[in-house]
Coordinates of C-alpha atoms (C1' of nucleotides) in Angstrom, one line a residue:
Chain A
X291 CA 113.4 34.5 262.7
X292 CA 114.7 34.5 265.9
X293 CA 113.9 37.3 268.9
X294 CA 115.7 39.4 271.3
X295 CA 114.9 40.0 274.8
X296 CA 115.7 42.8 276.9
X297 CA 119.3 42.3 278.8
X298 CA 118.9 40.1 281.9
X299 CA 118.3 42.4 285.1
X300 CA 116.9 45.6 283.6
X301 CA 113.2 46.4 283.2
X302 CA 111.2 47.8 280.4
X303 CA 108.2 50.4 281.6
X304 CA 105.5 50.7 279.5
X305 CA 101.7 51.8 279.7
X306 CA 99.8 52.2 281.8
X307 CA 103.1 51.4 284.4
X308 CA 105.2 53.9 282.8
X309 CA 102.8 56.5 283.6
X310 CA 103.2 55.5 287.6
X311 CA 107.2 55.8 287.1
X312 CA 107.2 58.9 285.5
X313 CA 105.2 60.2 288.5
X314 CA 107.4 58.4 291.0
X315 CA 110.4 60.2 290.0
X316 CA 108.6 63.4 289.5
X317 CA 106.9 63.7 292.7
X318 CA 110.7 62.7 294.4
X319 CA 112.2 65.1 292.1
X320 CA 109.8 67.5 293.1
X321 CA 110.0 67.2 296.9
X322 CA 114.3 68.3 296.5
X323 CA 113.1 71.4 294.1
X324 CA 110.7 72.0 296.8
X325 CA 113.2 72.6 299.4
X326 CA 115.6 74.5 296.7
X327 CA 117.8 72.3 295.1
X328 CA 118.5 73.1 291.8
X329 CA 118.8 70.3 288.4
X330 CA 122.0 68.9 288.1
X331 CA 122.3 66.3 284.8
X332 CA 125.0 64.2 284.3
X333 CA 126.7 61.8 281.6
X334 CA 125.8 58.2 282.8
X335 CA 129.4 57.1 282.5
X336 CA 132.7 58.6 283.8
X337 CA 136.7 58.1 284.3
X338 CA 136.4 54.3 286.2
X339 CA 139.6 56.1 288.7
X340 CA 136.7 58.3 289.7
X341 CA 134.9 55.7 290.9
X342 CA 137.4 53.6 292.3
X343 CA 139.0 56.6 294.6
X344 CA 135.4 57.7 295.6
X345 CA 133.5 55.4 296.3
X346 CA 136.3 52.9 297.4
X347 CA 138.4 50.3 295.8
X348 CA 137.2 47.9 298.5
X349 CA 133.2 48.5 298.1
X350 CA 131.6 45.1 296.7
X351 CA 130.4 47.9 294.3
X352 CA 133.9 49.0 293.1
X353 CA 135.5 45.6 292.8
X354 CA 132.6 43.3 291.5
X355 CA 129.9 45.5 290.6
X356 CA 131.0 47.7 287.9
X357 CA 130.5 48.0 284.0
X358 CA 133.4 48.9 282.9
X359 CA 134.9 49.1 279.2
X360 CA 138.2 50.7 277.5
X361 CA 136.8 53.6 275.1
X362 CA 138.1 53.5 271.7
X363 CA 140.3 56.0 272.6
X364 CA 142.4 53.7 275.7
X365 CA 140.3 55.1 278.6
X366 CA 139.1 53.5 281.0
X367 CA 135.3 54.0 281.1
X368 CA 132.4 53.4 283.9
X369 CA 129.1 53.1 283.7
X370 CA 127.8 55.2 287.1
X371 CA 127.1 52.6 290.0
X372 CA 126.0 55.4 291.7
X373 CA 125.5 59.1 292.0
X374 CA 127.4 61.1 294.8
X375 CA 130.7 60.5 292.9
X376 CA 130.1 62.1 289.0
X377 CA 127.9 65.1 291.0
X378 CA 131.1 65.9 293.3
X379 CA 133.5 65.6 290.0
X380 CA 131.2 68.2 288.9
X381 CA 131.1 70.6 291.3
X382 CA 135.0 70.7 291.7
X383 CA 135.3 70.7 287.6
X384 CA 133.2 73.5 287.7
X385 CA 133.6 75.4 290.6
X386 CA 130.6 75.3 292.1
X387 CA 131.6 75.6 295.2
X388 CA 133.2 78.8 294.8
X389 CA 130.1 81.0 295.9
X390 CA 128.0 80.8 298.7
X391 CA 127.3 77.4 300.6
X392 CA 125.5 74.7 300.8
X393 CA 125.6 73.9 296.6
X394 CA 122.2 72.2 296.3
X395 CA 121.8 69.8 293.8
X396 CA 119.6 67.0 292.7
X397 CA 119.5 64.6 289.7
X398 CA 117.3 62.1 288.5
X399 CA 118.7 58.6 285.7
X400 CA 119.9 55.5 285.7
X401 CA 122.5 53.4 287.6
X402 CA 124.2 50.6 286.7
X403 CA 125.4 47.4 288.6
X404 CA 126.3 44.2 287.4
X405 CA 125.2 42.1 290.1
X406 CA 122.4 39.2 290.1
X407 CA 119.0 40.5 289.8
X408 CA 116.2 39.4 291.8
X409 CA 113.1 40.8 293.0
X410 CA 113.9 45.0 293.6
X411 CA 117.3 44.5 292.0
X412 CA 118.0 45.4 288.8
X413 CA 121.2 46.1 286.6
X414 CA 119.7 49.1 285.1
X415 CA 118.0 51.1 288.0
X416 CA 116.7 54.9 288.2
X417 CA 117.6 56.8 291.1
X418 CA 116.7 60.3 292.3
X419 CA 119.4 62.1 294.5
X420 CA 120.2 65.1 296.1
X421 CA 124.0 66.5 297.2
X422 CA 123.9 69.6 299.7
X423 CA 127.8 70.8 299.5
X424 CA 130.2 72.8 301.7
X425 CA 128.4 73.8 304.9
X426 CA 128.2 70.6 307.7
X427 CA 125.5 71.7 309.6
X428 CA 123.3 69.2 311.2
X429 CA 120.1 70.8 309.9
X430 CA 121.2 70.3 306.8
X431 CA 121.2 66.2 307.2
X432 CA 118.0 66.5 309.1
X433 CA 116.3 68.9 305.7
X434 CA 118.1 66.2 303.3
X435 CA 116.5 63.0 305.3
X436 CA 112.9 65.3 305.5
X437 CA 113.6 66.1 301.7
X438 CA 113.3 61.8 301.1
X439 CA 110.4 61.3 303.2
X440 CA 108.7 64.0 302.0
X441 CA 109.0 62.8 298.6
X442 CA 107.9 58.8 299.9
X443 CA 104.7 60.6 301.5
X444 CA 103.6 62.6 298.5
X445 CA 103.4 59.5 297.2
X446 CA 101.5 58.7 299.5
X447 CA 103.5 55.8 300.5
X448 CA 102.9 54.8 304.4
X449 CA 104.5 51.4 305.1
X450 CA 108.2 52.7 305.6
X451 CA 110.3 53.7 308.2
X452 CA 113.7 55.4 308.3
X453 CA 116.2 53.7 310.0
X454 CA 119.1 56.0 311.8
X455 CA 122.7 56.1 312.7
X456 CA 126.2 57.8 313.2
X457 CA 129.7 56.2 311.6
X458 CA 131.1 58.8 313.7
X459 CA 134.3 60.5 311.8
X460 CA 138.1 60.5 310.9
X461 CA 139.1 60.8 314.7
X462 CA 137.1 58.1 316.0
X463 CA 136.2 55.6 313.4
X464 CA 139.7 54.2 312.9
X465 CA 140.0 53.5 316.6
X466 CA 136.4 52.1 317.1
X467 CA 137.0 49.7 313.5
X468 CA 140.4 48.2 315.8
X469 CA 138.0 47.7 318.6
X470 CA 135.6 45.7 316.6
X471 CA 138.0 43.7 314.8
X472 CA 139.8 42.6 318.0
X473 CA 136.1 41.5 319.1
X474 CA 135.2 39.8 316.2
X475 CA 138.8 38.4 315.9
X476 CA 137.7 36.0 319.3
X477 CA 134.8 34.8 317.9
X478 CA 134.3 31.5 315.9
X479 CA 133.4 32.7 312.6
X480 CA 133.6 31.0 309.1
X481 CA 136.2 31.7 306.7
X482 CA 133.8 34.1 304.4
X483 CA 133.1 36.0 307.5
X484 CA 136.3 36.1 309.0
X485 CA 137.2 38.2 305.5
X486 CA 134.5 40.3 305.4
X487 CA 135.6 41.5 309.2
X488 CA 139.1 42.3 307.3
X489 CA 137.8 44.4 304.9
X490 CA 134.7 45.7 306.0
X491 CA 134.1 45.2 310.0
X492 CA 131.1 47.0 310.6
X493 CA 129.4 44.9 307.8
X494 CA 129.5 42.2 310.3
X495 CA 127.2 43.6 312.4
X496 CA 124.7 43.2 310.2
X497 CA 124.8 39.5 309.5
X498 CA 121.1 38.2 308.7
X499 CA 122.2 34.9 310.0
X500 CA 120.9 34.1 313.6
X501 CA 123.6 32.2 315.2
X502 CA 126.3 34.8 313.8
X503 CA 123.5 38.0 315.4
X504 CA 123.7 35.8 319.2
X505 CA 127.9 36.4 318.9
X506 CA 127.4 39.8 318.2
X507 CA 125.0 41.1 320.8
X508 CA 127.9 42.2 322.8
X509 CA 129.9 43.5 320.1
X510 CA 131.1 47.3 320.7
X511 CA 128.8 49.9 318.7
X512 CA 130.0 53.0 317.0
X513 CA 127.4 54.8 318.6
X514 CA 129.1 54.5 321.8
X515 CA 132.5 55.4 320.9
X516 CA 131.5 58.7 318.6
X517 CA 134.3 61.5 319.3
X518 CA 132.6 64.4 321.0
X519 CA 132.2 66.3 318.0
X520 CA 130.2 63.6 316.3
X521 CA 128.3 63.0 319.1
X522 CA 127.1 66.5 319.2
X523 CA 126.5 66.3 315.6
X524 CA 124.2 63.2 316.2
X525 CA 122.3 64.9 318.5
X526 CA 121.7 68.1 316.7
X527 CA 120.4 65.9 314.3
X528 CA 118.2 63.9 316.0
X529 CA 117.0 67.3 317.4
X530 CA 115.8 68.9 314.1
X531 CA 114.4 65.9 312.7
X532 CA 112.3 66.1 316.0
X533 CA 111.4 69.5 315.3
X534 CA 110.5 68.6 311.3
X535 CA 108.2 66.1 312.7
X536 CA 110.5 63.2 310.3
X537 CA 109.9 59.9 312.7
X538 CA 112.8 57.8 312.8
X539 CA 114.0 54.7 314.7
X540 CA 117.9 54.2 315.3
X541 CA 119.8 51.3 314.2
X542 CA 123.2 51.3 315.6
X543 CA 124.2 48.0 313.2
X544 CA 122.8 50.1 310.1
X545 CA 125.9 49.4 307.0
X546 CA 126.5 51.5 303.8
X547 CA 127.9 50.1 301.2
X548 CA 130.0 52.8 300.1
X549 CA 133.2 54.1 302.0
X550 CA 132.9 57.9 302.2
X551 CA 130.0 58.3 304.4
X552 CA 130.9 59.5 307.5
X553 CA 128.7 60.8 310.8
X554 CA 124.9 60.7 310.0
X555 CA 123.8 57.7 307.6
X556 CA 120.1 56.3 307.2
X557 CA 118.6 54.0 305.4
X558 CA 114.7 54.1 304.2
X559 CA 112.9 50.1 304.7
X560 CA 110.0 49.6 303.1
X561 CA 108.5 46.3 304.2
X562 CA 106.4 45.1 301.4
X563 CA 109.2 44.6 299.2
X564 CA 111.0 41.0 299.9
X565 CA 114.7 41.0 300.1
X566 CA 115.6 44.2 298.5
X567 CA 113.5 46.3 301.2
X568 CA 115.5 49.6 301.1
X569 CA 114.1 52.3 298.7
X570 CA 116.6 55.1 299.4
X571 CA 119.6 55.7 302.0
X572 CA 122.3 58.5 302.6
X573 CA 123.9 60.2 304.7
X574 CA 127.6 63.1 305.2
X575 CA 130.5 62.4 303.5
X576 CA 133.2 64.7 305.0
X577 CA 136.3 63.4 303.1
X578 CA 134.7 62.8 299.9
X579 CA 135.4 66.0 297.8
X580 CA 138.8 66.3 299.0
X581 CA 139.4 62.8 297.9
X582 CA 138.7 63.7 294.3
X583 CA 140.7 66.6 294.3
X584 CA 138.7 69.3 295.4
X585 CA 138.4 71.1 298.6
X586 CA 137.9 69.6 301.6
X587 CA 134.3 70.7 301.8
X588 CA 131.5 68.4 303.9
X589 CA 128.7 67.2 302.2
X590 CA 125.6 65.3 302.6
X591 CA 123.2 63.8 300.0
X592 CA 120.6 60.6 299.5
X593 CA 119.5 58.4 296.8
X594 CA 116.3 56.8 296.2
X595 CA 115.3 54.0 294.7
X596 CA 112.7 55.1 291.6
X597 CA 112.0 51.3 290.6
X598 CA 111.6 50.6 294.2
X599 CA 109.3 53.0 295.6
X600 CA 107.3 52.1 292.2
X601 CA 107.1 48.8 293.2
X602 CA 106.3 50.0 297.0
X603 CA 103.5 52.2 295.3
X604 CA 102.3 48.8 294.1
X605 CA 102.7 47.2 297.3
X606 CA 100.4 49.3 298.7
X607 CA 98.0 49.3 296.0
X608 CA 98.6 52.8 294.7
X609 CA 98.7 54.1 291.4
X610 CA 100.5 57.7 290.9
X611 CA 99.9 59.6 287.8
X612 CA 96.9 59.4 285.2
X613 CA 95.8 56.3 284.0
X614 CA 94.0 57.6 281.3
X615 CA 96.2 58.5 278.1
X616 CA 94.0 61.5 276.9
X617 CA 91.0 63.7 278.2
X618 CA 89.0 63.6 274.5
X619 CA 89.4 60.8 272.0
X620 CA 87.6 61.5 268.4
X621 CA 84.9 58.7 266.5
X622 CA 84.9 59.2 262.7
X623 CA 82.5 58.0 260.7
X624 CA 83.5 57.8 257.4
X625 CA 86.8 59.8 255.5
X626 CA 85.0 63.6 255.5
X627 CA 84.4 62.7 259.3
X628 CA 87.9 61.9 260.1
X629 CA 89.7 64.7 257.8
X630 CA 87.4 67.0 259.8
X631 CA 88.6 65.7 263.3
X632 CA 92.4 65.5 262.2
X633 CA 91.8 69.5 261.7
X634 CA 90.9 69.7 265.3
X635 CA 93.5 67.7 266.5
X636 CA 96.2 70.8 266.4
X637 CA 93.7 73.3 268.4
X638 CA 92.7 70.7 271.0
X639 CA 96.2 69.6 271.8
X640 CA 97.6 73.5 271.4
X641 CA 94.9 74.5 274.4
X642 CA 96.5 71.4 276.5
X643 CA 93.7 69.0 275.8
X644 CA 95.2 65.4 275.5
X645 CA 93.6 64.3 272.3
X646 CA 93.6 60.9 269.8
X647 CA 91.2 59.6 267.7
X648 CA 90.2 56.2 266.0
X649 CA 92.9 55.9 262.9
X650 CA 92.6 52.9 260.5
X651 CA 89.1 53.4 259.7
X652 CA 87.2 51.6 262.7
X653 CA 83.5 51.0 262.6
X654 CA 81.9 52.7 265.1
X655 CA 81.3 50.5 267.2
X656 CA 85.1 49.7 267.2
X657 CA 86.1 53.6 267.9
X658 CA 83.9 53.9 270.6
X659 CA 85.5 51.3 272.0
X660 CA 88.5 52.6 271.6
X661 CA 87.4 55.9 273.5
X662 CA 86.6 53.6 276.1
X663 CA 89.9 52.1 276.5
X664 CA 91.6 55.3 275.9
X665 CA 90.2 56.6 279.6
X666 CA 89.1 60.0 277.6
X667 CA 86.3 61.7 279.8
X668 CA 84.9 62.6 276.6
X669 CA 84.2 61.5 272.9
X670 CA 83.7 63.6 269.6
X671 CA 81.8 61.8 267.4
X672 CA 81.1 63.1 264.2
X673 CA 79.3 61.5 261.2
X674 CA 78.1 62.8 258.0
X675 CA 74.6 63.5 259.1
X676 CA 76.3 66.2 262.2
X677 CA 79.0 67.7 259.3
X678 CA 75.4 68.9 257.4
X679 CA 74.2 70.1 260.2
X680 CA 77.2 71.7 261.2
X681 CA 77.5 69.9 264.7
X682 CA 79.3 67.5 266.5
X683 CA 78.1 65.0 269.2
X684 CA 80.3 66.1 272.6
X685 CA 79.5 62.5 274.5
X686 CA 80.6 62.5 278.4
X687 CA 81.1 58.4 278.7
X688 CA 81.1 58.0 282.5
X689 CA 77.3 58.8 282.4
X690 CA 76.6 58.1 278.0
X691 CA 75.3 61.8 278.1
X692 CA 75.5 63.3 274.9
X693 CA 75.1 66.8 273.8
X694 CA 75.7 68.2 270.0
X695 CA 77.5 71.1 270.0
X696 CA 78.1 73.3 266.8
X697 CA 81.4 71.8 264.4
X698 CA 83.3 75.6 264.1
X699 CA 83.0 76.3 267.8
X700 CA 84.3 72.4 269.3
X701 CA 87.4 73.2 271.0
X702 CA 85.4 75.7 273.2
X703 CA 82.9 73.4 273.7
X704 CA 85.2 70.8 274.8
X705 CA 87.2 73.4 276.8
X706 CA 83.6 74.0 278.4
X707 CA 82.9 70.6 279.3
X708 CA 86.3 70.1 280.6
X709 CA 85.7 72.8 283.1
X710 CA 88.7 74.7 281.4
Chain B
rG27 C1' 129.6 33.0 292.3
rU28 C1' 126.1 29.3 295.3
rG29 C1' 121.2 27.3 296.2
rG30 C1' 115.6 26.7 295.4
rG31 C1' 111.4 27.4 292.0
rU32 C1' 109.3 28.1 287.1
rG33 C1' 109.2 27.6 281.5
rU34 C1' 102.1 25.7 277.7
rA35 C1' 98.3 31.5 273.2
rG36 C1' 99.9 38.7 273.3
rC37 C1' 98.9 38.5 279.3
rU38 C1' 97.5 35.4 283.8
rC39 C1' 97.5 30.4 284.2
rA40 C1' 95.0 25.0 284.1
rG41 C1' 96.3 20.4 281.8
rC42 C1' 95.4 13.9 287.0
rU43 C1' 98.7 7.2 287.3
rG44 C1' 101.6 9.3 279.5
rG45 C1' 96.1 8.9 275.0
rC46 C1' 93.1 14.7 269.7
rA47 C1' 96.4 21.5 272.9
rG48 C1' 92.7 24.2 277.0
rA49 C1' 90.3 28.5 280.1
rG50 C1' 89.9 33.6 281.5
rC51 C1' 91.5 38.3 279.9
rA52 C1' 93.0 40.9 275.5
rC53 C1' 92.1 41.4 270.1
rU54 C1' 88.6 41.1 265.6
rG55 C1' 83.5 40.5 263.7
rG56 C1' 78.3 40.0 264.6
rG57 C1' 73.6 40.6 267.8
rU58 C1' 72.6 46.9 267.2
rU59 C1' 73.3 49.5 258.4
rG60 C1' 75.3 56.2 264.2
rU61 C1' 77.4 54.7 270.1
rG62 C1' 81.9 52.4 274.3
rA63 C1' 82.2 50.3 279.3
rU64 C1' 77.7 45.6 280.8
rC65 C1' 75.3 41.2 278.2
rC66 C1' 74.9 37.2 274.2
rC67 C1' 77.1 34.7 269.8
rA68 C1' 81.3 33.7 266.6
rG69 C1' 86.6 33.8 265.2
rG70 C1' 92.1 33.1 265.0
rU71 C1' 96.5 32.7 267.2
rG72 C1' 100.9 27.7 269.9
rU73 C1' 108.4 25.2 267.0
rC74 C1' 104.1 23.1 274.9
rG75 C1' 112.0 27.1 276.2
rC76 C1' 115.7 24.1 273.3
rG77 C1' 118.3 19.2 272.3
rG78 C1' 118.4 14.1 273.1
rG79 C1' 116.3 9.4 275.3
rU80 C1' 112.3 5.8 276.9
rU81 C1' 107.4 4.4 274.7
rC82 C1' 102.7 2.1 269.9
rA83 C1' 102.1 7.1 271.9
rA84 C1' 105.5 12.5 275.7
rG85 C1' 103.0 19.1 277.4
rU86 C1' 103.2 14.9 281.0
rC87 C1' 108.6 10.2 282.5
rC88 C1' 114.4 10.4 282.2
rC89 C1' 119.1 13.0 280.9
rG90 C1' 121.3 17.4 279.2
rU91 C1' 121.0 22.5 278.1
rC92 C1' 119.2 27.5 278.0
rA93 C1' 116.2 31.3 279.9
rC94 C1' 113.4 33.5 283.6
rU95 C1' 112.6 34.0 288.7
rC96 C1' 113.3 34.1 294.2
rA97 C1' 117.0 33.9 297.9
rC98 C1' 122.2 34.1 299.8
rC99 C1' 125.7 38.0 298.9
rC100 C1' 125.1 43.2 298.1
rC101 C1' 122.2 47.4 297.8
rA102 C1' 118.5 51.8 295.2

RNA sequence: GUGGGUGUAGCUCAGCUGGCAGAGCACUGGGUUGUGAUCCCAGGUGUCGCGGGUUCAAGUCCCGUCACUCACCCCA
């Protein structure tokens, strides 16, 4: 009989990993509700035109990225490459932004992109995001950028640094993307480069490729041709994440990949990571919601990378969440034994105690073993010789101390001993 | 889409100029008829990715193919 395998590009988490992604994308979910951003959950496909007119038909992401399928009922259907796009469809379906502003919202699933996978890149991929809607105020990109690295630091993730720019906006972009292209339009590039300055200029600037990065050190910078307003902004922003204490180091040749941010962008790098090194980016998309029909309201927003920063987490040889898969973990010793610990099963696990016991009658020596690999601070065992007596054997198995506690009074005992 | 690397036990991997298919971990049992993690002993697991070729003989050499993986590209 032949096997399956798992899709190419997406990864299966399973203990004990799954118990360090679960608290990856709780703590970063955590860190937005923190700062008062409220759940926001969303279908993991949408309307393809959404996609398309939001995020850009241009994007690599748009036009060679995307899952995309005709419904049984004609429509054209999208899995979400991203996040920013089905939470702003949502907040003008809804109205959300009919009451006061900033709407703060956060969301936490998967992504999907149809690319080549490699080390950090998947096709399947979890994201946590926020969206803060309708007010463009620069504190409000500096709390969203403090909002991320709070998150990576709870963590207790250290080897990153956020990178830092402006695209500048609507009055000044145009004019400084003419500027560049006439620059890079003198320079001896290769065909595949010479197209990428067509569609996507500033993507240029941040060729890997030495020889191309010697032809561009005298290339014109957005930085330096921000409209006054945008400047300002920039500023501002710099300003408050001064005052946050959020250290960050400016990249002027920074690139997004998607076409509505505008003004403040940044990028998260962690460098333990290989190729794929970013583990979230964002930034203010002022066009974005009027784009897709709504009104033309400012927003700014982030998405992190869950799989990433797990694999950063590793990178730096932590471990979030608990290892061990319950706190008590009961040895029978024959069937009047095991009916007995069943019974307790429902008023352990009632009063929050994680509990399991040794099922397809183990010898002893293979439930304790059991309790061992279970990480349980504690094991009940219980034999015929204790249910005559009345008694259980409460045994601690960091230190082998074992204490016999009475049989009717366990879960208080074990409460006890849990320091409960 | 384009390159490089790797496919051997559930996992991590060794296997030399071709000569009986291996180790550690994990799992099961025993040493200890009521005590795990430590220690000792025993046990089983394989279409050596798949197909073809060379050879007395192929995990090993050759050709093809598939998969995985890293990188370019792109991005979380």
């Amino acid at each position: 009989m032949s096997t399956f395998s798992a899709p190419k590009g997406v990864p299966d988490y399973f203990p004990p990993v799954s118990a360090s992604f679960l608290a990856v994308r709780e703590t970063l979910v955590q860190a937005a509700r923190l700062a008062g951003y409220g759940y926001i959950e969303l279908p993991v496909f949408e309307d393809t035109a959404l996609f398309a007119r939001g995020v850009g038909e241009s994007t690599d992401v748009v036009s060679k990225e995307m899952y995309t399928f005709t419904d049984r009922g004609g429509r054209s259907i999208t899995l979400r490459p991203e996040g920013t796009a089905g939470v702003m469809r949502a907040v003008i379906e809804h109205g959300l932004d009919r009451g006061q502003l900033p709407v703060k919202l956060a969301y936490a699933g998967q992504f999907f992109r149809a690319e080549q996978p490699q080390a950090g890149r998947y096709r399947q991929f979890h994201q946590v995001g926020v969206e803060a809607v309708g007010v463009d105020d620069p504190a409000l990109d500096a709390e969203v950028i403090a909002v991320a690295d709070a998150g990576f630091r709870a963590l207790g993730l250290t080897g990153y640094r956020l990178e830092l720019t402006s695209l500048g906006d609507a009055t000044c972009r145009p004019q400084y993307r003419e500027t560049l292209q006439a620059f890079l339009a003198k320079l001896p590039l290769d065909e595949e480069t010479r197209r990428r300055a067509e569609i996507n200029p500033l993507r240029v600037l941040d060729d890997k490729r030495p020889e191309v990065r010697a032809l561009l050190t005298d290339a014109p910078l957005m930085v330096d041709h921000l409209s006054a307003e945008s400047r300002a902004h920039y500023e501002q922003v710099k300003g408050y994440l001064n005052d946050l204490g959020v250290k960050f180091a400016e990249n002027p040749r920074m690139v997004r990949g998607l076409d509505y941010y505008t003004k403040t962008t940044f990028e998260f790098v962690h460098d333990g990571l290989g190729a794929q090194s970013g583990i979230g980016g964002g930034g203010r998309y002022d066009g974005l919601m009027e784009q897709l029909g709504g009104q033309p309201l400012s927003g700014v927003g982030f998405g992190l990378g869950v799989d990433r920063a797990l694999l950063a987490c590793q990178a730096e040889g932590l471990a979030p969440g608990d290892v061990a898969r319950c706190d008590v973990y009961g040895v029978p010793l024959g069937e009047a034994a095991k009916s007995r610990l069943v019974a307790l099963a429902a008023p352990l696990r009632a009063a929050g105690v994680r509990f399991d016991l040794a099922y397809g009658g183990k010898g002893l020596k293979g439930a304790m073993k059991g309790a061992d690999r279970s990480g349980a601070r504690f094991a009940l065992v219980l034999g015929e010789r204790d249910i005559e007596a009345g008694v259980v054997q409460l045994k601690e198995l960091s230190s082998g101390e074992q204490v016999q506690v009475p049989l009717a009074d366990a879960v208080n005992s074990v409460l006890g001993a849990l320091g409960r």
